[in-house]
Short mmCIF file of C-alpha atoms in Angstrom, two decimals:
data_model
loop_
_atom_site.label_atom_id
_atom_site.label_comp_id
_atom_site.label_asym_id
_atom_site.label_seq_id
_atom_site.Cartn_x
_atom_site.Cartn_y
_atom_site.Cartn_z
CA ALA C 262 154.68 54.83 -167.11
CA ALA C 263 153.50 54.71 -171.21
CA GLU C 264 156.34 52.74 -171.38
CA SER C 265 156.30 49.98 -168.64
CA ALA C 266 151.97 49.30 -170.15
CA GLY C 267 153.42 48.93 -173.43
CA THR C 268 151.90 52.08 -175.40
CA GLU C 269 153.75 54.41 -177.76
CA GLU C 270 151.48 57.34 -175.50
CA LYS C 271 153.45 60.01 -175.14
CA ALA C 272 153.06 63.03 -173.22
CA ASP C 273 151.80 66.70 -174.59
CA LYS C 274 155.10 68.83 -174.75
CA VAL C 275 152.39 72.13 -174.63
CA TRP C 276 153.22 73.95 -171.31
CA ALA C 277 150.47 73.29 -169.33
CA GLN C 278 148.05 76.61 -168.87
CA ASP C 279 146.32 75.66 -166.04
CA ASP C 280 147.44 78.02 -163.43
CA MET C 281 146.57 80.68 -165.69
CA LYS C 282 144.77 82.76 -163.21
CA THR C 283 148.17 83.30 -161.93
CA ILE C 284 150.42 84.04 -164.27
CA ARG C 285 150.07 87.28 -166.17
CA GLN C 286 150.77 86.09 -169.70
CA VAL C 287 152.51 88.97 -172.47
CA GLU C 288 149.61 89.37 -174.92
CA GLY C 289 150.67 87.17 -177.41
CA GLU C 290 153.83 86.70 -177.30
CA PHE C 291 156.10 82.78 -176.75
CA LEU C 292 159.06 81.46 -176.54
CA VAL C 293 160.21 78.89 -179.15
CA GLN C 294 162.73 76.86 -178.78
CA TYR C 295 164.31 74.80 -182.24
CA LYS C 296 165.53 72.16 -182.20
CA LYS C 297 169.77 72.13 -183.03
CA ASP C 298 171.24 70.88 -186.00
CA ILE C 299 168.44 73.49 -187.68
CA ALA C 300 170.75 75.97 -189.00
CA ASP C 301 168.34 78.49 -190.85
CA LYS C 302 165.87 79.81 -188.82
CA SER C 303 164.91 82.87 -189.15
CA ASP C 304 161.91 82.70 -190.76
CA THR C 305 160.52 79.80 -189.94
CA VAL C 306 157.84 80.87 -187.99
CA GLU C 307 156.78 83.89 -189.60
CA LYS C 308 156.01 81.71 -192.91
CA GLU C 309 154.72 79.57 -191.65
CA LEU C 310 152.22 81.03 -189.14
CA SER C 311 151.36 83.61 -191.23
CA GLU C 312 147.85 83.72 -191.28
CA TYR C 313 148.72 85.05 -186.84
CA ASP C 314 150.57 87.73 -187.99
CA THR C 315 153.26 86.08 -186.55
CA VAL C 316 156.69 87.97 -186.20
CA VAL C 317 160.45 87.50 -184.39
CA VAL C 318 160.43 90.23 -181.85
CA ASP C 319 163.96 88.71 -179.86
CA ALA C 320 166.41 86.66 -180.75
CA VAL C 321 166.76 85.21 -176.95
CA LEU C 322 169.44 82.51 -177.49
CA PRO C 323 170.75 81.06 -180.74
CA ASP C 324 167.75 79.01 -180.52
CA VAL C 325 165.64 80.41 -179.26
CA GLN C 326 163.08 82.98 -180.66
CA LEU C 327 160.69 85.58 -178.88
CA ILE C 328 158.14 85.51 -181.29
CA LYS C 329 154.55 87.36 -181.01
CA ALA C 330 151.54 86.96 -182.36
CA ASP C 331 147.36 88.23 -183.06
CA THR C 332 146.13 86.14 -180.42
CA GLU C 333 143.68 88.58 -179.33
CA GLY C 334 139.97 87.33 -178.27
CA MET C 335 141.46 84.09 -178.87
CA SER C 336 139.61 81.67 -176.03
CA GLN C 337 142.09 79.73 -173.79
CA LYS C 338 141.51 76.48 -175.92
CA GLU C 339 142.59 78.59 -179.37
CA GLU C 340 145.71 79.59 -177.66
CA GLN C 341 146.35 76.35 -176.87
CA ASP C 342 145.99 74.99 -180.66
CA PHE C 343 148.45 77.53 -181.21
CA MET C 344 150.85 76.59 -179.42
CA LYS C 345 150.14 72.95 -180.33
CA GLU C 346 150.54 74.38 -184.76
CA VAL C 347 153.33 76.17 -183.58
CA GLU C 348 155.13 73.03 -181.71
CA SER C 349 154.17 70.68 -184.72
CA LEU C 350 156.74 72.37 -187.00
CA GLU C 351 159.16 70.21 -187.81
CA GLU C 352 162.19 73.01 -186.86
CA VAL C 353 160.10 73.17 -183.80
CA GLU C 354 161.44 71.50 -180.04
CA TYR C 355 158.83 73.10 -177.43
CA VAL C 356 156.96 76.57 -177.35
CA GLU C 357 155.47 78.08 -174.65
CA PRO C 358 154.40 81.48 -173.81
CA ASN C 359 156.28 84.97 -172.17
CA ILE C 360 155.06 85.49 -168.68
CA VAL C 361 155.35 88.04 -166.72
CA VAL C 362 157.88 86.90 -163.00
CA LYS C 363 157.98 88.98 -160.32
CA ALA C 364 160.59 89.30 -157.34
CA ALA C 365 158.89 87.38 -154.65
CA GLU C 366 159.12 90.21 -151.02
CA THR C 367 160.20 93.21 -152.38
CA SER C 368 161.51 95.64 -149.28
CA THR C 369 162.63 98.18 -150.49
CA GLU C 370 162.54 99.96 -147.11
CA LYS C 371 164.47 97.71 -145.43
CA ALA C 372 166.99 98.45 -148.24
CA ALA C 373 167.10 101.54 -147.25
CA ALA C 374 167.50 101.19 -143.69
CA ALA C 375 170.26 98.91 -144.41
CA LYS C 376 172.43 102.28 -145.12
CA SER C 377 172.58 103.60 -141.86
CA THR C 378 175.35 103.20 -138.80
CA LEU C 379 173.47 100.31 -137.44
CA SER C 380 174.44 96.62 -137.92
CA TYR C 381 171.16 93.54 -137.44
CA PRO C 382 170.96 91.73 -135.18
CA GLN C 383 172.61 88.35 -137.46
CA TRP C 384 169.71 86.13 -136.47
CA GLY C 385 170.17 84.32 -140.30
CA LEU C 386 174.20 84.12 -139.86
CA ASP C 387 173.42 82.21 -136.09
CA ASN C 388 170.76 80.09 -137.13
CA ILE C 389 172.59 78.16 -140.10
CA LYS C 390 175.87 77.87 -137.66
CA ALA C 391 177.72 80.34 -140.03
CA GLN C 392 180.64 81.06 -138.26
CA LYS C 393 181.43 77.18 -136.96
CA GLY C 394 181.13 76.78 -140.82
CA TRP C 395 183.91 79.37 -141.95
CA ASP C 396 185.97 78.25 -138.50
CA GLN C 397 186.00 74.73 -140.01
CA MET C 398 186.51 76.19 -143.60
CA GLY C 399 189.47 77.81 -142.89
CA ASN C 400 191.77 79.96 -145.33
CA VAL C 401 190.18 79.58 -148.70
CA SER C 402 192.65 80.82 -151.54
CA GLY C 403 190.71 82.40 -155.10
CA GLN C 404 187.78 84.30 -156.06
CA VAL C 405 183.68 83.12 -156.56
CA THR C 406 181.68 85.53 -158.19
CA VAL C 407 177.59 85.06 -157.80
CA ALA C 408 175.40 86.70 -160.35
CA VAL C 409 172.56 88.18 -158.55
CA VAL C 410 169.36 87.92 -161.42
CA ASP C 411 167.12 90.79 -160.11
CA THR C 412 166.04 94.24 -159.74
CA GLY C 413 169.73 95.69 -159.82
CA VAL C 414 172.15 96.23 -157.30
CA ASP C 415 173.31 98.78 -155.91
CA ALA C 416 177.06 99.13 -156.35
CA ALA C 417 177.85 102.05 -153.89
CA HIS C 418 176.11 100.87 -151.27
CA PRO C 419 178.48 100.88 -148.00
CA ASP C 420 178.08 97.67 -147.32
CA LEU C 421 179.01 96.34 -150.47
CA LYS C 422 181.97 98.30 -150.94
CA GLY C 423 184.19 96.73 -153.56
CA ARG C 424 182.07 93.77 -153.92
CA VAL C 425 179.89 94.80 -157.05
CA LYS C 426 181.25 94.61 -160.29
CA LYS C 427 180.27 95.81 -163.73
CA GLY C 428 177.22 93.91 -165.09
CA LYS C 429 174.21 94.48 -167.54
CA THR C 430 170.58 94.76 -168.02
CA PHE C 431 168.25 92.92 -169.66
CA ALA C 432 164.56 94.72 -168.49
CA LYS C 433 163.28 97.21 -171.50
CA GLN C 434 161.81 99.49 -169.07
CA ASN C 435 160.47 100.56 -165.77
CA SER C 436 156.75 101.03 -164.45
CA LYS C 437 156.63 104.38 -165.90
CA GLY C 438 158.27 103.69 -169.44
CA VAL C 439 161.47 104.82 -168.79
CA LYS C 440 163.73 103.26 -170.71
CA TYR C 441 167.03 101.56 -169.14
CA ASN C 442 170.80 101.99 -170.12
CA PRO C 443 172.12 98.71 -170.81
CA SER C 444 175.39 99.36 -169.16
CA GLN C 445 173.85 100.82 -165.67
CA THR C 446 172.54 98.17 -163.44
CA THR C 447 171.15 100.65 -161.32
CA ASP C 448 168.70 98.89 -158.66
CA ASP C 449 165.45 101.15 -158.29
CA GLU C 450 163.56 98.64 -156.44
CA GLY C 451 165.76 97.50 -153.64
CA HIS C 452 165.12 93.48 -153.69
CA GLY C 453 168.31 92.74 -155.35
CA THR C 454 170.95 94.47 -153.39
CA GLN C 455 169.63 92.55 -150.20
CA VAL C 456 170.18 89.51 -152.38
CA ALA C 457 173.85 90.78 -152.45
CA GLY C 458 173.59 91.61 -149.15
CA VAL C 459 172.61 88.27 -148.14
CA ILE C 460 175.65 86.40 -150.37
CA ALA C 461 178.19 88.98 -149.20
CA ALA C 462 177.51 91.56 -147.23
CA ASN C 463 180.88 93.14 -145.66
CA THR C 464 181.69 91.14 -142.68
CA ASP C 465 183.05 92.88 -139.32
CA ASP C 466 182.25 96.50 -140.47
CA GLY C 467 179.48 97.52 -137.79
CA LEU C 468 177.07 98.31 -140.59
CA GLY C 469 173.88 96.44 -142.68
CA ILE C 470 174.60 92.51 -141.90
CA ASP C 471 176.87 90.33 -142.55
CA GLY C 472 176.56 88.62 -145.95
CA VAL C 473 176.41 84.45 -145.71
CA SER C 474 180.25 84.65 -147.92
CA GLY C 475 181.44 85.99 -144.53
CA LYS C 476 185.11 87.18 -145.33
CA TYR C 477 185.63 84.91 -148.26
CA ASN C 478 186.45 86.58 -151.56
CA VAL C 479 183.03 86.48 -152.87
CA ASN C 480 182.11 89.15 -155.37
CA ILE C 481 178.34 89.65 -156.75
CA LEU C 482 177.68 90.49 -160.67
CA PRO C 483 175.08 92.35 -161.41
CA VAL C 484 172.02 91.46 -163.44
CA LYS C 485 169.37 93.46 -163.79
CA ALA C 486 165.90 91.77 -165.85
CA LEU C 487 163.27 93.15 -163.28
CA ASP C 488 162.32 96.70 -162.44
CA ASP C 489 161.27 99.03 -160.49
CA ILE C 490 158.70 96.99 -158.90
CA GLY C 491 160.29 94.09 -159.53
CA ASP C 492 158.32 93.11 -162.47
CA GLY C 493 160.02 91.42 -165.46
CA TYR C 494 159.64 88.99 -168.04
CA LEU C 495 160.59 85.44 -168.78
CA SER C 496 162.43 86.40 -171.97
CA ASP C 497 164.89 88.68 -170.15
CA VAL C 498 165.31 86.96 -166.99
CA ILE C 499 166.92 83.88 -170.22
CA LYS C 500 168.64 86.03 -171.37
CA GLY C 501 170.13 87.04 -168.28
CA ILE C 502 170.55 83.44 -166.73
CA GLU C 503 172.56 82.96 -169.96
CA TYR C 504 174.54 86.04 -169.57
CA ALA C 505 175.75 85.17 -166.65
CA ALA C 506 176.71 81.51 -167.22
CA ASP C 507 178.84 83.07 -170.40
#
């Protein structure tokens, strides 16, 4: 619209904070995306923004850093001004707050109940005519891995037997402060296991549900970015997605 009007006006790149009432920001933490051609970014923010006691907390991606600044007591406008100052640095592409993310709906009880020997009515599969789709596809060779970036996956769940690969945990600790082992992707909430089941639960085993992938060779890569109450951080989700893609 700006181009058609013949103006030089550009949209503000700073992340819109209008919905901060419903979004929980991690106090003082921001994600900084550097320009691709910046070779040395090790101390750029710390040096340029020392007045805010800014430090680099983590390297989220090769070109993305998680920084922490002293924003305590700042108003929303002052915090926006701080982000604009970060974004004005020659080396920086954009900046946005590190926010708390949450599983949309948790169902620990349902996940636990699925371990019973009773199978559920296949309402979802019937509704999307999954069986008809499988019949039309016929035999398919090869295998596919689907990453579930969530609360982890219960690899011992009988309805996921043989489907769960070795993954990785990026969530740092649970809601009680107990640290997670990065090499263990145990699901201590249930949501990730439920999602994995919807994707690839074993079919015709008289247990739980059938996965939407039917009998095709579909495996699950568990990536734990959310904790035991379904909470996590955008920075950890980014790491999890990058790991899964790699």
